[in-house]
């Protein structure tokens, strides 16, 4: 591993630096990845998803443009997606086998690596806000189920009735799964987890993720989204990452932390090789892309599908996914503002051709 990192560092040390000035702030969002087919998506449906992504992206970008923190930008971007029935988070979450909606979320601050997470909550409209309250108002990192809901009530969160989260499309997916004895992958075709990563004008990073999990999940199943290091990670020394996909595989790889660890190690290797040269460049965009793609290739090698978004301290907003599409967007202080769905669009890097 150390030899690989050194080789990567040496290769990129010899390349010219990018000419453009690094963005003062940057944000990337996702609304899930999976088997998405442009031929089966109507123009109206596509426009609906693109509009919802743009609303979330604009909300986060506004916070950053006005000098707000990366943490506030991440929450601002995720809340509209939790409130939208289009995504598998908050309202619109998938149903468990027992016909309930169980919500998971996590958030992390790259300044001090403080983090908060909740799993299996049923009565909190915006789980990302509860996750952040765990981070700031408790001595814990993760709370689950009834305990997390008791904590929410103690902190003043309103109790949201179950019917708020339920949508006909998600109910039909569960019915179809049971009637035809299908797997969650057969009925979902995509992972609608939502997330955001951001770099603010003070150079701080943050990441957040929110999901309803997988259709028909049983026995209190929890995926990667609320697990710090698997679905979410932020470290000012490396990057901020949010993942979406088949959680069992993202847990096994430790995707979010793995990407940040490789980026940090590469930065340290480059600094050591430069021997104090102040002109030595930190991780470049192509280098960060290579690392993200390599980790997603590892997920694929185990049999897992999904994708990641990440932002580096230099403001590079990166996408990597090994599925046919990922609902995504990015914006920077340099004037970039774009959303996309299918592979090959906008700034996406697709690590497989299936």
Short mmCIF file of C-alpha atoms in Angstrom, two decimals:
data_model
loop_
_atom_site.label_atom_id
_atom_site.label_comp_id
_atom_site.label_asym_id
_atom_site.label_seq_id
_atom_site.Cartn_x
_atom_site.Cartn_y
_atom_site.Cartn_z
CA UNK A 1 0.00 0.00 0.00
CA UNK A 2 2.78 2.45 0.89
CA UNK A 3 4.57 1.70 -2.39
CA UNK A 4 1.35 2.31 -4.31
CA UNK A 5 0.77 5.65 -2.59
CA UNK A 6 4.35 6.72 -3.26
CA UNK A 7 4.00 5.77 -6.92
CA UNK A 8 0.81 7.79 -7.24
CA UNK A 9 2.43 10.75 -5.54
CA UNK A 10 5.52 10.58 -7.76
CA UNK A 11 3.42 10.43 -10.91
CA UNK A 12 1.40 13.48 -10.01
CA UNK A 13 4.35 15.47 -8.69
CA UNK A 14 5.72 15.40 -12.23
CA UNK A 15 2.54 16.81 -13.77
CA UNK A 16 1.86 20.54 -14.26
CA UNK A 17 -0.51 22.21 -11.82
CA UNK A 18 -4.00 23.24 -12.91
CA UNK A 19 -4.09 26.81 -14.14
CA UNK A 20 -7.43 27.78 -12.62
CA UNK A 21 -7.66 29.23 -9.14
CA UNK A 22 -9.03 26.89 -6.49
CA UNK A 23 -12.68 27.56 -5.58
CA UNK A 24 -13.31 29.44 -2.34
CA UNK A 25 -16.20 27.12 -1.64
CA UNK A 26 -17.56 23.93 -3.17
CA UNK A 27 -20.48 21.56 -2.68
CA UNK A 28 -21.62 18.24 -4.16
CA UNK A 29 -24.88 16.36 -3.57
CA UNK A 30 -26.37 12.99 -4.45
CA UNK A 31 -29.85 11.53 -4.41
CA UNK A 32 -29.00 7.88 -4.91
CA UNK A 33 -27.33 5.63 -7.47
CA UNK A 34 -28.38 2.49 -9.27
CA UNK A 35 -29.70 0.92 -12.45
CA UNK A 36 -31.09 3.97 -14.22
CA UNK A 37 -32.19 3.77 -17.86
CA UNK A 38 -32.68 7.01 -19.84
CA UNK A 39 -34.95 5.15 -22.28
CA UNK A 40 -37.48 4.35 -19.57
CA UNK A 41 -37.50 7.75 -17.85
CA UNK A 42 -40.02 10.20 -19.27
CA UNK A 43 -38.92 13.79 -19.93
CA UNK A 44 -41.38 14.92 -17.27
CA UNK A 45 -39.97 12.56 -14.65
CA UNK A 46 -36.43 13.53 -15.50
CA UNK A 47 -37.27 17.23 -15.21
CA UNK A 48 -38.88 16.55 -11.83
CA UNK A 49 -35.72 14.92 -10.48
CA UNK A 50 -33.43 17.56 -11.95
CA UNK A 51 -35.53 20.33 -10.40
CA UNK A 52 -35.44 18.64 -6.99
CA UNK A 53 -31.67 18.22 -7.20
CA UNK A 54 -31.24 21.85 -8.22
CA UNK A 55 -33.33 23.04 -5.26
CA UNK A 56 -31.12 21.07 -2.86
CA UNK A 57 -27.91 22.21 -4.56
CA UNK A 58 -28.97 25.85 -4.56
CA UNK A 59 -29.90 25.70 -0.87
CA UNK A 60 -26.44 24.45 0.09
CA UNK A 61 -24.62 26.78 -2.31
CA UNK A 62 -26.47 29.80 -0.91
CA UNK A 63 -25.17 29.07 2.58
CA UNK A 64 -21.58 28.81 1.32
CA UNK A 65 -21.78 31.88 -0.93
CA UNK A 66 -22.95 33.95 2.03
CA UNK A 67 -20.00 32.81 4.14
CA UNK A 68 -21.83 30.09 6.07
CA UNK A 69 -20.25 26.92 7.38
CA UNK A 70 -19.86 23.65 5.53
CA UNK A 71 -21.93 21.98 8.26
CA UNK A 72 -24.85 24.35 7.70
CA UNK A 73 -24.55 23.94 3.93
CA UNK A 74 -24.72 20.14 4.19
CA UNK A 75 -27.87 20.32 6.32
CA UNK A 76 -29.45 22.93 4.04
CA UNK A 77 -28.89 20.70 1.00
CA UNK A 78 -30.11 17.47 2.60
CA UNK A 79 -33.32 18.81 4.17
CA UNK A 80 -35.11 19.48 0.84
CA UNK A 81 -34.28 15.95 -0.30
CA UNK A 82 -35.55 14.49 2.97
CA UNK A 83 -38.75 16.48 2.42
CA UNK A 84 -39.19 15.30 -1.18
CA UNK A 85 -41.10 12.07 -1.96
CA UNK A 86 -38.72 11.48 -4.89
CA UNK A 87 -35.87 10.25 -2.69
CA UNK A 88 -35.46 7.38 -0.26
CA UNK A 89 -34.95 9.57 2.80
CA UNK A 90 -37.44 11.15 5.18
CA UNK A 91 -40.72 11.51 3.29
CA UNK A 92 -40.62 8.92 0.53
CA UNK A 93 -38.50 6.43 2.48
CA UNK A 94 -38.91 2.77 1.53
CA UNK A 95 -40.94 0.39 3.67
CA UNK A 96 -39.56 -2.30 5.92
CA UNK A 97 -40.92 -5.86 5.73
CA UNK A 98 -43.33 -4.94 8.52
CA UNK A 99 -44.70 -1.94 6.62
CA UNK A 100 -42.97 0.84 8.54
CA UNK A 101 -40.49 3.53 7.52
CA UNK A 102 -37.21 3.40 9.44
CA UNK A 103 -34.80 6.26 8.89
CA UNK A 104 -31.00 6.45 9.22
CA UNK A 105 -28.72 9.48 9.01
CA UNK A 106 -25.24 10.75 9.89
CA UNK A 107 -23.20 13.94 9.75
CA UNK A 108 -19.54 14.78 10.36
CA UNK A 109 -17.52 17.97 10.84
CA UNK A 110 -14.08 17.93 9.24
CA UNK A 111 -12.69 20.50 11.67
CA UNK A 112 -12.61 18.25 14.72
CA UNK A 113 -14.07 15.01 13.31
CA UNK A 114 -17.04 15.30 15.62
CA UNK A 115 -19.92 13.20 14.33
CA UNK A 116 -23.50 12.26 15.03
CA UNK A 117 -25.76 9.50 13.71
CA UNK A 118 -29.18 7.94 14.21
CA UNK A 119 -30.58 4.62 13.01
CA UNK A 120 -34.07 3.15 12.83
CA UNK A 121 -36.03 6.27 13.79
CA UNK A 122 -39.68 6.49 12.76
CA UNK A 123 -41.01 9.81 14.02
CA UNK A 124 -38.41 12.44 13.04
CA UNK A 125 -39.16 14.45 9.91
CA UNK A 126 -35.53 15.41 9.23
CA UNK A 127 -33.14 12.77 10.55
CA UNK A 128 -30.10 14.81 9.46
CA UNK A 129 -31.03 17.44 12.06
CA UNK A 130 -31.35 14.80 14.77
CA UNK A 131 -27.97 13.34 13.79
CA UNK A 132 -26.41 16.77 14.18
CA UNK A 133 -28.09 17.21 17.55
CA UNK A 134 -26.56 13.92 18.68
CA UNK A 135 -23.21 15.36 17.60
CA UNK A 136 -23.61 18.69 19.40
CA UNK A 137 -25.80 17.89 22.42
CA UNK A 138 -24.75 14.44 23.55
CA UNK A 139 -21.58 12.62 24.46
CA UNK A 140 -22.39 9.91 21.92
CA UNK A 141 -21.92 9.40 18.18
CA UNK A 142 -24.81 7.05 17.31
CA UNK A 143 -28.26 6.52 18.80
CA UNK A 144 -30.83 4.04 17.54
CA UNK A 145 -34.53 3.24 17.57
CA UNK A 146 -36.64 4.12 20.57
CA UNK A 147 -33.66 5.61 22.40
CA UNK A 148 -32.95 8.00 19.54
CA UNK A 149 -36.60 9.03 19.48
CA UNK A 150 -36.62 9.61 23.23
CA UNK A 151 -33.54 11.79 22.80
CA UNK A 152 -35.30 13.68 19.99
CA UNK A 153 -38.32 14.36 22.18
CA UNK A 154 -36.07 15.56 25.00
CA UNK A 155 -34.39 17.99 22.60
CA UNK A 156 -37.69 19.43 21.35
CA UNK A 157 -38.17 17.59 18.06
CA UNK A 158 -41.83 17.33 17.04
CA UNK A 159 -43.25 13.83 16.69
CA UNK A 160 -44.03 13.27 13.01
CA UNK A 161 -46.86 10.76 12.35
CA UNK A 162 -46.04 7.63 10.29
CA UNK A 163 -48.39 8.60 7.45
CA UNK A 164 -46.18 11.60 6.64
CA UNK A 165 -43.36 9.34 5.43
CA UNK A 166 -45.51 6.82 3.53
CA UNK A 167 -45.95 7.19 -0.23
CA UNK A 168 -47.98 4.99 -2.64
CA UNK A 169 -44.98 4.18 -4.82
CA UNK A 170 -42.96 2.83 -1.89
CA UNK A 171 -45.96 0.84 -0.59
CA UNK A 172 -46.43 -0.71 -4.03
CA UNK A 173 -42.75 -1.68 -4.15
CA UNK A 174 -43.11 -3.60 -0.88
CA UNK A 175 -46.30 -5.31 -2.05
CA UNK A 176 -44.63 -6.34 -5.32
CA UNK A 177 -41.61 -7.63 -3.43
CA UNK A 178 -43.73 -9.84 -1.18
CA UNK A 179 -46.10 -11.04 -3.91
CA UNK A 180 -43.34 -12.07 -6.31
CA UNK A 181 -40.79 -13.05 -3.67
CA UNK A 182 -38.32 -10.54 -5.10
CA UNK A 183 -35.19 -9.09 -3.54
CA UNK A 184 -34.85 -5.43 -2.60
CA UNK A 185 -32.66 -4.93 -5.68
CA UNK A 186 -35.38 -6.30 -7.96
CA UNK A 187 -37.94 -3.75 -6.80
CA UNK A 188 -35.74 -0.72 -6.23
CA UNK A 189 -33.23 -0.73 -9.10
CA UNK A 190 -31.61 2.25 -7.40
CA UNK A 191 -30.48 3.35 -3.98
CA UNK A 192 -32.24 6.64 -3.17
CA UNK A 193 -30.04 7.60 -0.24
CA UNK A 194 -29.31 11.35 -0.20
CA UNK A 195 -26.15 13.14 0.83
CA UNK A 196 -24.05 16.28 0.62
CA UNK A 197 -20.41 17.26 1.08
CA UNK A 198 -19.09 20.81 1.30
CA UNK A 199 -16.03 23.05 1.62
CA UNK A 200 -16.66 26.50 3.09
CA UNK A 201 -14.76 29.76 2.72
CA UNK A 202 -12.84 29.09 5.92
CA UNK A 203 -11.44 25.87 4.47
CA UNK A 204 -13.58 23.54 6.57
CA UNK A 205 -15.16 20.35 5.27
CA UNK A 206 -18.37 18.54 6.21
CA UNK A 207 -20.37 15.52 5.05
CA UNK A 208 -23.87 14.20 5.69
CA UNK A 209 -26.02 11.26 4.53
CA UNK A 210 -29.67 10.28 5.04
CA UNK A 211 -31.69 7.22 3.95
CA UNK A 212 -34.67 4.98 4.44
CA UNK A 213 -32.55 1.89 3.78
CA UNK A 214 -33.64 -0.99 1.54
CA UNK A 215 -37.17 -2.09 0.64
CA UNK A 216 -38.34 -4.97 2.80
CA UNK A 217 -35.46 -4.76 5.26
CA UNK A 218 -35.92 -6.95 8.35
CA UNK A 219 -34.56 -7.62 11.82
CA UNK A 220 -33.45 -4.03 12.41
CA UNK A 221 -31.13 -4.02 9.39
CA UNK A 222 -28.84 -0.98 9.23
CA UNK A 223 -26.73 -0.10 6.20
CA UNK A 224 -23.76 2.18 5.73
CA UNK A 225 -25.52 5.57 5.72
CA UNK A 226 -25.50 6.15 9.50
CA UNK A 227 -22.11 4.50 10.03
CA UNK A 228 -19.25 6.96 10.34
CA UNK A 229 -16.43 5.78 8.09
CA UNK A 230 -18.66 3.70 5.81
CA UNK A 231 -21.32 6.06 4.44
CA UNK A 232 -20.06 9.38 5.80
CA UNK A 233 -16.68 10.85 6.67
CA UNK A 234 -15.07 14.30 6.83
CA UNK A 235 -11.53 15.33 7.72
CA UNK A 236 -10.08 18.75 6.91
CA UNK A 237 -6.75 17.03 6.22
CA UNK A 238 -8.16 14.89 3.42
CA UNK A 239 -11.74 15.22 2.14
CA UNK A 240 -15.45 14.91 2.86
CA UNK A 241 -17.35 11.87 1.51
CA UNK A 242 -20.97 10.73 1.33
CA UNK A 243 -21.89 7.36 -0.14
CA UNK A 244 -24.96 5.72 -1.63
CA UNK A 245 -25.41 2.11 -2.62
CA UNK A 246 -25.65 -1.45 -1.37
CA UNK A 247 -24.79 -0.76 2.24
CA UNK A 248 -23.48 -4.18 3.17
CA UNK A 249 -20.58 -3.78 0.74
CA UNK A 250 -19.86 -0.18 1.68
CA UNK A 251 -19.63 -1.31 5.30
CA UNK A 252 -17.18 -4.08 4.41
CA UNK A 253 -14.90 -1.70 2.50
CA UNK A 254 -15.32 1.22 4.91
CA UNK A 255 -15.72 3.34 1.78
CA UNK A 256 -15.90 6.89 3.13
CA UNK A 257 -12.94 6.55 5.49
CA UNK A 258 -10.96 4.50 2.98
CA UNK A 259 -11.13 7.30 0.41
CA UNK A 260 -10.14 9.96 2.96
CA UNK A 261 -7.32 7.79 4.33
CA UNK A 262 -5.85 7.25 0.88
CA UNK A 263 -6.06 10.96 0.07
CA UNK A 264 -4.41 11.92 3.33
CA UNK A 265 -1.66 9.33 2.89
CA UNK A 266 -1.00 10.55 -0.63
CA UNK A 267 -0.77 14.14 0.58
CA UNK A 268 1.70 13.11 3.27
CA UNK A 269 3.76 11.08 0.79
CA UNK A 270 3.96 14.00 -1.62
CA UNK A 271 4.99 16.37 1.17
CA UNK A 272 7.71 13.98 2.31
CA UNK A 273 9.03 13.50 -1.22
CA UNK A 274 9.10 17.26 -1.77
CA UNK A 275 11.43 17.58 1.26
CA UNK A 276 10.02 20.87 2.47
CA UNK A 277 9.53 22.40 -0.97
CA UNK A 278 6.75 24.96 -0.41
CA UNK A 279 5.77 24.78 -4.09
CA UNK A 280 4.77 21.11 -3.77
CA UNK A 281 1.16 20.65 -4.82
CA UNK A 282 -1.49 18.91 -2.69
CA UNK A 283 -3.76 16.25 -4.13
CA UNK A 284 -4.93 17.25 -7.61
CA UNK A 285 -8.38 16.62 -9.11
CA UNK A 286 -7.26 13.68 -11.26
CA UNK A 287 -5.48 12.15 -8.29
CA UNK A 288 -8.57 12.38 -6.09
CA UNK A 289 -10.66 10.96 -8.91
CA UNK A 290 -8.27 8.02 -9.28
CA UNK A 291 -8.49 7.22 -5.57
CA UNK A 292 -12.30 7.43 -5.49
CA UNK A 293 -12.56 5.23 -8.58
CA UNK A 294 -10.16 2.69 -7.08
CA UNK A 295 -12.22 2.35 -3.91
CA UNK A 296 -15.44 2.02 -5.90
CA UNK A 297 -13.75 -0.65 -8.03
CA UNK A 298 -13.01 -2.52 -4.80
CA UNK A 299 -16.71 -2.34 -3.90
CA UNK A 300 -17.58 -3.71 -7.33
CA UNK A 301 -15.07 -6.56 -6.98
CA UNK A 302 -16.98 -7.77 -3.93
CA UNK A 303 -20.30 -7.54 -5.77
CA UNK A 304 -21.55 -4.17 -4.56
CA UNK A 305 -23.15 -1.30 -6.48
CA UNK A 306 -23.36 2.41 -5.72
CA UNK A 307 -21.42 5.63 -5.75
CA UNK A 308 -19.78 8.42 -3.78
CA UNK A 309 -19.45 12.18 -3.80
CA UNK A 310 -16.46 13.94 -2.29
CA UNK A 311 -14.95 17.39 -1.91
CA UNK A 312 -11.25 18.00 -1.24
CA UNK A 313 -9.64 20.86 0.71
CA UNK A 314 -8.73 22.37 -2.68
CA UNK A 315 -12.41 22.49 -3.66
CA UNK A 316 -12.43 19.62 -6.15
CA UNK A 317 -15.97 18.17 -6.31
CA UNK A 318 -15.73 14.51 -7.40
CA UNK A 319 -18.29 11.89 -8.37
CA UNK A 320 -17.58 8.18 -8.78
CA UNK A 321 -20.12 5.39 -9.26
CA UNK A 322 -20.16 1.85 -10.61
CA UNK A 323 -23.81 1.91 -11.70
CA UNK A 324 -25.51 3.24 -14.84
CA UNK A 325 -26.50 6.44 -13.09
CA UNK A 326 -26.47 8.55 -9.95
CA UNK A 327 -28.67 11.52 -9.12
CA UNK A 328 -26.08 14.18 -8.44
CA UNK A 329 -25.02 17.82 -8.63
CA UNK A 330 -22.22 20.19 -7.78
CA UNK A 331 -21.63 23.93 -7.43
CA UNK A 332 -18.57 26.06 -6.72
CA UNK A 333 -17.63 29.69 -6.18
CA UNK A 334 -16.00 29.54 -9.64
CA UNK A 335 -19.46 29.57 -11.22
CA UNK A 336 -20.12 25.87 -11.68
CA UNK A 337 -23.70 24.76 -11.04
CA UNK A 338 -24.91 21.53 -12.63
CA UNK A 339 -27.02 18.47 -11.99
CA UNK A 340 -27.04 15.12 -13.77
CA UNK A 341 -28.58 11.67 -13.59
CA UNK A 342 -27.06 9.22 -16.05
CA UNK A 343 -23.50 8.11 -16.66
CA UNK A 344 -21.44 10.30 -18.96
CA UNK A 345 -23.32 13.47 -18.13
CA UNK A 346 -21.80 16.59 -16.58
CA UNK A 347 -18.73 15.82 -14.45
CA UNK A 348 -19.40 12.21 -13.62
CA UNK A 349 -16.81 9.48 -13.60
CA UNK A 350 -18.33 6.08 -14.29
CA UNK A 351 -16.19 3.17 -13.15
CA UNK A 352 -18.05 0.48 -15.08
CA UNK A 353 -19.94 0.29 -18.33
CA UNK A 354 -22.92 -1.79 -17.23
#
